[in-house]
PDB file of C-alpha atoms in Angstrom:
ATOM      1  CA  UNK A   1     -14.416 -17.812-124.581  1.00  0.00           C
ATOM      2  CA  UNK A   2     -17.255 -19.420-125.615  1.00  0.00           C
ATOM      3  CA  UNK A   3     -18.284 -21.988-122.597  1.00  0.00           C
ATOM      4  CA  UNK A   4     -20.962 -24.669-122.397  1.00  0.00           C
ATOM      5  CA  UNK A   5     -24.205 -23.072-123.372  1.00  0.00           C
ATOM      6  CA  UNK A   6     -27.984 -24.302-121.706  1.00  0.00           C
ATOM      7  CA  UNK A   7     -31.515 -23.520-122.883  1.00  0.00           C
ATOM      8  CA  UNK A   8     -33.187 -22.512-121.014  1.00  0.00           C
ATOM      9  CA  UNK A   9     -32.551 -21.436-118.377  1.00  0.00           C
ATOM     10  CA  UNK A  10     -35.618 -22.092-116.431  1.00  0.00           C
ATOM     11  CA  UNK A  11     -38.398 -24.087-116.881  1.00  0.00           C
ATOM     12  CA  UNK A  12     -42.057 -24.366-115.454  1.00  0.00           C
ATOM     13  CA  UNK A  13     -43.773 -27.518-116.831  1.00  0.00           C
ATOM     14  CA  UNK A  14     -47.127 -29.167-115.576  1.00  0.00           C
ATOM     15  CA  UNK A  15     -46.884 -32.784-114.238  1.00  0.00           C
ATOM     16  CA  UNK A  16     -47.664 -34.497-117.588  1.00  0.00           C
ATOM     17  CA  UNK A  17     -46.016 -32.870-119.687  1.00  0.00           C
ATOM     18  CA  UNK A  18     -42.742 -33.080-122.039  1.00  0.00           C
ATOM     19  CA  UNK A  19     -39.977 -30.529-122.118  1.00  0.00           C
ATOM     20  CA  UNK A  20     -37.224 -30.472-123.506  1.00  0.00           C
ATOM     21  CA  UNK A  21     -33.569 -29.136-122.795  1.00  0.00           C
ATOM     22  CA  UNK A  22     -30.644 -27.652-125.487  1.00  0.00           C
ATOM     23  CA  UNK A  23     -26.860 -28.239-124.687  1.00  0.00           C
ATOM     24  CA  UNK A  24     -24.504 -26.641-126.872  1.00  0.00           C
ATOM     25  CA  UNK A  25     -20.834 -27.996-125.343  1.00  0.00           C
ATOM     26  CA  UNK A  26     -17.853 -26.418-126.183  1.00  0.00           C
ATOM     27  CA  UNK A  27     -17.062 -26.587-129.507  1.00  0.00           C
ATOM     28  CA  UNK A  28     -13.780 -28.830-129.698  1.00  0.00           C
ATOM     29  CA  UNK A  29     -14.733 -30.798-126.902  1.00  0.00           C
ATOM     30  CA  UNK A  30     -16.054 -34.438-128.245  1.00  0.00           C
ATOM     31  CA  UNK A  31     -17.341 -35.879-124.844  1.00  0.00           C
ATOM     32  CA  UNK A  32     -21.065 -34.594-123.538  1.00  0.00           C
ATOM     33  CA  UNK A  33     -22.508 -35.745-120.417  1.00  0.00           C
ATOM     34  CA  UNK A  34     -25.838 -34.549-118.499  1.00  0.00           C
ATOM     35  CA  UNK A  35     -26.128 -34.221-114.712  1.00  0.00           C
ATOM     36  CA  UNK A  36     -29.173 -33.709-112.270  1.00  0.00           C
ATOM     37  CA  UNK A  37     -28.795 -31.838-108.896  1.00  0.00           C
ATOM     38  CA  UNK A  38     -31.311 -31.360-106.550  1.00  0.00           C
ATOM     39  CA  UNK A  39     -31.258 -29.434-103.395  1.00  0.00           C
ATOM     40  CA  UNK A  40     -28.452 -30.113-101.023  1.00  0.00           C
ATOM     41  CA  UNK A  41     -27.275 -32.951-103.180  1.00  0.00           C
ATOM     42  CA  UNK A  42     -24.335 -33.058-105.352  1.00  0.00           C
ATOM     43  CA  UNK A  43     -24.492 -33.283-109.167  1.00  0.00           C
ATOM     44  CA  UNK A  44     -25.506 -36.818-110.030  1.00  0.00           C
ATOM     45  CA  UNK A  45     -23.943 -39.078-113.453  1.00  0.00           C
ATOM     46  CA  UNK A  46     -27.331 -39.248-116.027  1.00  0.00           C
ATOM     47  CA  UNK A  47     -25.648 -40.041-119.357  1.00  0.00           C
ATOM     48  CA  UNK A  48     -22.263 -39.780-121.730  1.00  0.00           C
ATOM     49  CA  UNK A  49     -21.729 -38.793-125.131  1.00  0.00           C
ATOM     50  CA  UNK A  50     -18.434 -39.744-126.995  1.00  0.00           C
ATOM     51  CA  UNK A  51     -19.236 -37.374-130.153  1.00  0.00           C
ATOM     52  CA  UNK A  52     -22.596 -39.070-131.389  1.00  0.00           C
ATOM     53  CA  UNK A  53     -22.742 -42.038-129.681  1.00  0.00           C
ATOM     54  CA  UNK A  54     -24.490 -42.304-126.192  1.00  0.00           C
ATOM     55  CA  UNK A  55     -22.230 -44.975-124.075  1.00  0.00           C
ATOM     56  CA  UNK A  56     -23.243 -44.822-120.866  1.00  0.00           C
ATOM     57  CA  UNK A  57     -26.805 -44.422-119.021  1.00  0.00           C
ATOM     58  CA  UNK A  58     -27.502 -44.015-115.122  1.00  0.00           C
ATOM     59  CA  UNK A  59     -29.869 -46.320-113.667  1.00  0.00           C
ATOM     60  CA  UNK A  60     -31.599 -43.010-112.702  1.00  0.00           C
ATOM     61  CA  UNK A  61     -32.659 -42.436-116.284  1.00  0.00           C
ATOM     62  CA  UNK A  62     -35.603 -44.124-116.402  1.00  0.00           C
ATOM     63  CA  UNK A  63     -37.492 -44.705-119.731  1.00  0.00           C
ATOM     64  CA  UNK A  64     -39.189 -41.361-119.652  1.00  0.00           C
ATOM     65  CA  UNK A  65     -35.813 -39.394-120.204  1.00  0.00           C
ATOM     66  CA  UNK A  66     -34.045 -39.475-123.564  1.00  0.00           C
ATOM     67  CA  UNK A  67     -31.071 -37.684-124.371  1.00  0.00           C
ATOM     68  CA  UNK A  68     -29.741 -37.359-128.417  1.00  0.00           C
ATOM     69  CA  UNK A  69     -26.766 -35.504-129.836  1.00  0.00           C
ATOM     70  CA  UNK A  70     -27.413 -36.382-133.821  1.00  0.00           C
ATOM     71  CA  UNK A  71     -24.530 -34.610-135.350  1.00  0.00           C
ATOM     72  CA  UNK A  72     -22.024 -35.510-132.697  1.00  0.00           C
ATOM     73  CA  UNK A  73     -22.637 -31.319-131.410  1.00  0.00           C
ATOM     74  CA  UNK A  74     -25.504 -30.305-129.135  1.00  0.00           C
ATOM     75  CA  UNK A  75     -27.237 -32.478-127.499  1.00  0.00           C
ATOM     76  CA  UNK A  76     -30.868 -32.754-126.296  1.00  0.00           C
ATOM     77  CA  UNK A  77     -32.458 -33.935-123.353  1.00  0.00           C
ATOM     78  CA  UNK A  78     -36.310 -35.017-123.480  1.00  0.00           C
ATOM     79  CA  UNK A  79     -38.599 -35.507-120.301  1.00  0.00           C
ATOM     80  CA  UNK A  80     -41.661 -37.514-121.166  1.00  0.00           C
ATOM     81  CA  UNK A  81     -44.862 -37.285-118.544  1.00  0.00           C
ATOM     82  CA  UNK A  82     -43.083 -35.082-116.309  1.00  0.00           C
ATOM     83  CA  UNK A  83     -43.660 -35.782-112.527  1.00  0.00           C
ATOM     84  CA  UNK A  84     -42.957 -33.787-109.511  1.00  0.00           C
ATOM     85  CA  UNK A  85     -39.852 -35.753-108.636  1.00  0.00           C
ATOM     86  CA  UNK A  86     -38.062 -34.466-112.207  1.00  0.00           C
ATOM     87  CA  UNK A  87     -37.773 -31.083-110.596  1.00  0.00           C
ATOM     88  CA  UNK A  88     -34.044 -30.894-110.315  1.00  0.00           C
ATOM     89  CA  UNK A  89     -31.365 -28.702-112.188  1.00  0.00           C
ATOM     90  CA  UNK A  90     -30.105 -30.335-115.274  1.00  0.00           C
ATOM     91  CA  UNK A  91     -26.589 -29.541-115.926  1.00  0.00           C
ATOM     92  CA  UNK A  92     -24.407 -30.211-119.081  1.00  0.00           C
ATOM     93  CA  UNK A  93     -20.930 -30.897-119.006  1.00  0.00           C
ATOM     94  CA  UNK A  94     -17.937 -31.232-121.789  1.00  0.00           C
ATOM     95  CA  UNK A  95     -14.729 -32.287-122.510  1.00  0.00           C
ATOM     96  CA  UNK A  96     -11.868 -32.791-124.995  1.00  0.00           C
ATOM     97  CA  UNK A  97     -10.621 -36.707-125.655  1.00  0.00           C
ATOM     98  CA  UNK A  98      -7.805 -36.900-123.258  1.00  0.00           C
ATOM     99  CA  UNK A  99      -8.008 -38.553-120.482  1.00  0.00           C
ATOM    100  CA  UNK A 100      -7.799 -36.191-117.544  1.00  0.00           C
ATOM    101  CA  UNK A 101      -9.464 -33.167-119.038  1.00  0.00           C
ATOM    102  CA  UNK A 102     -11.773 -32.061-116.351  1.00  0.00           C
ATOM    103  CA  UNK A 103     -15.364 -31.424-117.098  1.00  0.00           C
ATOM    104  CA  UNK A 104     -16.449 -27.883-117.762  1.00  0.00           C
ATOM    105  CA  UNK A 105     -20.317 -27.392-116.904  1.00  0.00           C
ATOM    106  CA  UNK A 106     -22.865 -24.936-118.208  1.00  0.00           C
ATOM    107  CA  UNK A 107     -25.056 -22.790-116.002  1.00  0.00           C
ATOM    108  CA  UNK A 108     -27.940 -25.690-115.967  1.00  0.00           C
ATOM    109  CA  UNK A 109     -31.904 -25.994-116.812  1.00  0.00           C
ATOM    110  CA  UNK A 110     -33.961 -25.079-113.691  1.00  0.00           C
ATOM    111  CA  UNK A 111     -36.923 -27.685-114.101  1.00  0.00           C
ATOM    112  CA  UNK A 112     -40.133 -27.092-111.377  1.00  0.00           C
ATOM    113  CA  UNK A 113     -42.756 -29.237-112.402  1.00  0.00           C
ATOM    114  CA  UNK A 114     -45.928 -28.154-110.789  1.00  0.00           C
TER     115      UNK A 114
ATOM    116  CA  UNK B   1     -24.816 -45.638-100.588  1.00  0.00           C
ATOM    117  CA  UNK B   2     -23.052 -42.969-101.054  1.00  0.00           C
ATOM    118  CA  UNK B   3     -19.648 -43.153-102.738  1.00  0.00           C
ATOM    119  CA  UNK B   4     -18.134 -39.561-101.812  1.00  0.00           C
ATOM    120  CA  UNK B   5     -18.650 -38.238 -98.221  1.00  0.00           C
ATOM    121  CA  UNK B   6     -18.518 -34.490 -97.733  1.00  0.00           C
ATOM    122  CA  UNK B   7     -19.177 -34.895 -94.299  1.00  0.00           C
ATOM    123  CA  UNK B   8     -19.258 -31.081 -92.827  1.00  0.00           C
ATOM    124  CA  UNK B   9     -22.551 -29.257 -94.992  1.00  0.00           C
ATOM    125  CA  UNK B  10     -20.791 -25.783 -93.973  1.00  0.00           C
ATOM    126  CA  UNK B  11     -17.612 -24.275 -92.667  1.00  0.00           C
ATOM    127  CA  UNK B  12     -16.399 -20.875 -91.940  1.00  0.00           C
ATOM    128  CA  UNK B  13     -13.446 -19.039 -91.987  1.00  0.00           C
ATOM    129  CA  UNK B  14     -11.921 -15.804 -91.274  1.00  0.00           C
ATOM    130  CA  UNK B  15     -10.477 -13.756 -94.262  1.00  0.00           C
ATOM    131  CA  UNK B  16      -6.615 -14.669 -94.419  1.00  0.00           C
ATOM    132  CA  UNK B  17      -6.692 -17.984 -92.607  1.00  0.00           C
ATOM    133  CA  UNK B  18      -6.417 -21.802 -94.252  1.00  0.00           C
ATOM    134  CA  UNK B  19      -9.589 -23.106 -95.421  1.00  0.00           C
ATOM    135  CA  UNK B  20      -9.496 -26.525 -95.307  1.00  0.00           C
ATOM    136  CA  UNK B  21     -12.109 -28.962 -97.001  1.00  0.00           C
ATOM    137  CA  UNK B  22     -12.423 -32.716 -96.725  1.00  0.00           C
ATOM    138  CA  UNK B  23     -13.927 -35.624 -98.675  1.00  0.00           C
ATOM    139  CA  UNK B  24     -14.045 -39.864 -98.342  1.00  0.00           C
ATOM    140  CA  UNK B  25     -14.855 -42.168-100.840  1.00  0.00           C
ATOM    141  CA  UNK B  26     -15.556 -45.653-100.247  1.00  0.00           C
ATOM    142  CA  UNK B  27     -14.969 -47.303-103.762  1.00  0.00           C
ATOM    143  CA  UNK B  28     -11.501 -48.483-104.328  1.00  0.00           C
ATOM    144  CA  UNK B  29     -11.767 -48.172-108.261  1.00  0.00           C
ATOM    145  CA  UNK B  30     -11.421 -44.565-107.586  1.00  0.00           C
ATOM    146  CA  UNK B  31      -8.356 -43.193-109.039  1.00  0.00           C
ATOM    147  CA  UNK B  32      -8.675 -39.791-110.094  1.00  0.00           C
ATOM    148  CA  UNK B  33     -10.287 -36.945-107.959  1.00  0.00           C
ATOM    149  CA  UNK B  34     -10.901 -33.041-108.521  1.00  0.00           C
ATOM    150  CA  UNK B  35     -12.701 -30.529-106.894  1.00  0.00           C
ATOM    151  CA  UNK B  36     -15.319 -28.262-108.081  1.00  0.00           C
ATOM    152  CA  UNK B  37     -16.344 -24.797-106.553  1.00  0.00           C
ATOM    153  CA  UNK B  38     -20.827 -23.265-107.558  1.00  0.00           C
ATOM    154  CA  UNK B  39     -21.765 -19.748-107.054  1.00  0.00           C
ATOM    155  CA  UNK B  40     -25.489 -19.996-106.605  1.00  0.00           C
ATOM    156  CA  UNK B  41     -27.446 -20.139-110.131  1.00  0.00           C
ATOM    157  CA  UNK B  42     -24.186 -21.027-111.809  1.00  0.00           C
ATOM    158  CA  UNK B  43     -22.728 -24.432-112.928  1.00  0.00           C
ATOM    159  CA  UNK B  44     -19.857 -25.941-111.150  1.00  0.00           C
ATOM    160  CA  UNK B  45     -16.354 -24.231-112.058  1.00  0.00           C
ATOM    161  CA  UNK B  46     -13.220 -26.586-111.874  1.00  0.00           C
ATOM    162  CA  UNK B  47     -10.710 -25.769-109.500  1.00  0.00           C
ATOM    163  CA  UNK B  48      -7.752 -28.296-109.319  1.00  0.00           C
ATOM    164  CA  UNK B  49      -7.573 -32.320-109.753  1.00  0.00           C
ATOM    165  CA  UNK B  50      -5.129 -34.856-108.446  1.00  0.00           C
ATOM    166  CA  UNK B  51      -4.502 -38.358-109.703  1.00  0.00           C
ATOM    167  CA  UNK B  52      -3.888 -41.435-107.446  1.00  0.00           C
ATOM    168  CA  UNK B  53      -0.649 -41.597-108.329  1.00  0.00           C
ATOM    169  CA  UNK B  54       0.601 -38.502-106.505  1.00  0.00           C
ATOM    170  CA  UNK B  55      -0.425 -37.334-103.237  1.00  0.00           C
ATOM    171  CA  UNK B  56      -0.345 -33.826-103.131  1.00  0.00           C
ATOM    172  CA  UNK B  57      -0.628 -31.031-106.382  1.00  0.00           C
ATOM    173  CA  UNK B  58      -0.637 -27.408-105.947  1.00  0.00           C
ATOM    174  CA  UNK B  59      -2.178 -24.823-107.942  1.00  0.00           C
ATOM    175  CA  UNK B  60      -2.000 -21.341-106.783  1.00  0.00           C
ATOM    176  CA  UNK B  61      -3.682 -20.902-102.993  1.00  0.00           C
ATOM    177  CA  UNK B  62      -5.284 -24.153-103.787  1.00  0.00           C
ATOM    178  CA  UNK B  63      -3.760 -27.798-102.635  1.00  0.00           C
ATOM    179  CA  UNK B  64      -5.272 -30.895-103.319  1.00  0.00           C
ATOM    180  CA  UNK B  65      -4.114 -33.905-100.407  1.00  0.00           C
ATOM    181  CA  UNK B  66      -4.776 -37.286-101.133  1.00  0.00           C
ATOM    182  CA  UNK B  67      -4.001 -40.150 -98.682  1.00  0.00           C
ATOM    183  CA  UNK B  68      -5.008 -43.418-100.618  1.00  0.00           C
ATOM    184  CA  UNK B  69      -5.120 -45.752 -97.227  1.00  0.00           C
ATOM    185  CA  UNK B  70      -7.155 -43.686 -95.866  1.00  0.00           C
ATOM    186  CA  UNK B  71      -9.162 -42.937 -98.951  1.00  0.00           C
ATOM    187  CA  UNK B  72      -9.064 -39.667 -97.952  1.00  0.00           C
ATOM    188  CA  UNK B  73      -8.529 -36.066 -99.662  1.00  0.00           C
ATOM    189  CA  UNK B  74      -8.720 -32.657 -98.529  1.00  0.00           C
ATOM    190  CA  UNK B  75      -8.704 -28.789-100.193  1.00  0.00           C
ATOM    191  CA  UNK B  76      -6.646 -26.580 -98.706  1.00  0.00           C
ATOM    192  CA  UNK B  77      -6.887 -22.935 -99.651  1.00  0.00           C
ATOM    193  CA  UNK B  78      -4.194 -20.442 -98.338  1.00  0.00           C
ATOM    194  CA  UNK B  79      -4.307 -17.422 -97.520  1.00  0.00           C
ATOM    195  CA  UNK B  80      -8.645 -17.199 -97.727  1.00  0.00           C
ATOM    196  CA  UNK B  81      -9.958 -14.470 -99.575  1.00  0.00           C
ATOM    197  CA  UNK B  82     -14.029 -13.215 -99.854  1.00  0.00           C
ATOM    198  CA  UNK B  83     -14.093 -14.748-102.876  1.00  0.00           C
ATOM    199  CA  UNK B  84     -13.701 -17.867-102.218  1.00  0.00           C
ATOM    200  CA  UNK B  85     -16.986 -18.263-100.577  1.00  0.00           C
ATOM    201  CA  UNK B  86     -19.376 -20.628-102.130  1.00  0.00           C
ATOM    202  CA  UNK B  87     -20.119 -24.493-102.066  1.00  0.00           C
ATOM    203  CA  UNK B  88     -17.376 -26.760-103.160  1.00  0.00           C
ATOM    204  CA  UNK B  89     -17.874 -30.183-104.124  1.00  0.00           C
ATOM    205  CA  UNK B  90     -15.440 -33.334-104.424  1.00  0.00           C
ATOM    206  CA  UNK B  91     -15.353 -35.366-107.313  1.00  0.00           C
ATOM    207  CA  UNK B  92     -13.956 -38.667-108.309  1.00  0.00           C
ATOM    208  CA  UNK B  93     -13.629 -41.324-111.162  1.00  0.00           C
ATOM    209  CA  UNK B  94     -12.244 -44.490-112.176  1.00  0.00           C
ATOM    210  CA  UNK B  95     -10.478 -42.495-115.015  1.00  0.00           C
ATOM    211  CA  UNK B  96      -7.539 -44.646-115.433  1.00  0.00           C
ATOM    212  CA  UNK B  97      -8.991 -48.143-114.176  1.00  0.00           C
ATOM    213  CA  UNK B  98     -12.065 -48.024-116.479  1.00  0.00           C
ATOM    214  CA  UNK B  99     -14.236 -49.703-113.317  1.00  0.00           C
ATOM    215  CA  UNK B 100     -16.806 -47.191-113.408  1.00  0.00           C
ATOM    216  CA  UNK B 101     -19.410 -45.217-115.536  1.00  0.00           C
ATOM    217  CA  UNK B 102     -17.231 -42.508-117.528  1.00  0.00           C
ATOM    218  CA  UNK B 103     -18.917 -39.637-115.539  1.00  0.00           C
ATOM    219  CA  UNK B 104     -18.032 -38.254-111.815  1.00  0.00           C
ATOM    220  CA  UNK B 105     -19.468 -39.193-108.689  1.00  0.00           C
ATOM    221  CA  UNK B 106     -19.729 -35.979-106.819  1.00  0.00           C
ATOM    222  CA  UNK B 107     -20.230 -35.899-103.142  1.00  0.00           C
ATOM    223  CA  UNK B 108     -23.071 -33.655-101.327  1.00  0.00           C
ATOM    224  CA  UNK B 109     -20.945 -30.048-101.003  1.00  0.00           C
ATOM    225  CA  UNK B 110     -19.628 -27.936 -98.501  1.00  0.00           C
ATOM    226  CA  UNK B 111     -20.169 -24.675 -97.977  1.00  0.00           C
ATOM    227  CA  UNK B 112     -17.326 -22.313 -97.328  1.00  0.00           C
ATOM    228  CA  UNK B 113     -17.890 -19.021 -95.374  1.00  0.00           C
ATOM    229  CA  UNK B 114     -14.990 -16.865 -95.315  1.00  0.00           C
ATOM    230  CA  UNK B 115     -15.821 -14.290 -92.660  1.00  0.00           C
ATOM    231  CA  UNK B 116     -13.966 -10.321 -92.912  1.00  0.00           C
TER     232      UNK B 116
END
């Protein structure tokens, strides 16, 4: 059972610079969506995939995040100028087209940004 | 503000007892609600989801509760094994009434004890 795959799985960064985060979902599933937790909060919504398309954005991705899946498969998300406030885990999630499939997560990117 | 309300951070149990878990949510749109249990360093693992149309699904130990006037649900796991130990959150989404983004609003976690 291959599940959703993250890379990395950590991540130490200096505050400036850009990193970047792999998801590779499940491989049937057509929906993709990225989450950000930080400590003692729950997961919170950052953006949707429907196979390549990106439909829906959080207010809480601000212009410095960007998030592509090109070929409708893995998906990347890009932190630009990273600040202190980025540190967070980033967790992917997938699912299949119906309706009420749940979402199944990865293990997450630990970001510190130093 | 804060859509999903996981109001107690912690709870413990003894081994064998009913652990039960609560969650509010405050937008009406809501209409479709699961619950998600995280070991540390691992992603959230689905455990069982409930629709607003029904009030009550089963899976196992685990039942979901949902009381819609109250916009209320609760996790109740029966009998409570070691396991079972880790930080659950609530979920929920305007699935079938399209109000909302397509992705969950989670609440802030519980997490369950279960004491030998």
């Amino acid at each position: 059972d291959t599940g959703v795959s993250q890379d990395p799985r950590h991540k130490i960064t200096k505050r400036g610079q850009n990193v970047t985060f792999r998801c590779d979902p499940i491989s049937e599933h057509n929906r993709l969506y990225w989450y950000r937790q930080t400590l003692g909060q729950g997961p919170e919504f950052l953006t949707y995939f429907q196979n390549e398309a990106q439909l829906e954005k959080s207010r809480l991705l601000s212009d410095r995040f960007s998030a592509e899946r090109p070929k409708g498969s893995f998906s990347t998300l890009e932190i630009q100028r990273t600040e202190q406030g980025d540190s967070a885990m980033y967790l992917c999630a997938s699912s299949p087209w119906t309706i009420d499939s749940p979402l199944h997560f990865g293990n997450g990117t630990r970001l510190t940004v130093t | 503000d804060q859509q999903v309300k996981q109001n107690s951070p912690s709870l413990s149990v003894q081994e064998g007892r009913i652990s039960i878990l609560n969650c509010d949510y405050t937008n009406s749109m809501f209409d479709y609600f699961l619950w998600y249990k995280k070991y540390p360093a691992e992603g959230p693992t689905f455990l069982i989801s409930i629709s607003s149309i029904k009030d009550k699904n089963e899976d196992g130990r685990f039942t979901v509760f949902l009381n819609k006037s109250a916009k209320h649900l609760s996790l109740h796991i029966v009998p409570s094994q070691p396991g079972d130990s880790a930080v659950y959150f609530c979920a929920a989404s305007a699935m079938y009434s399209g109000g909302g983004a397509d992705g969950l609003t989670f609440g802030k976690g519980t997490h369950l004890i279960i004491q030998p």
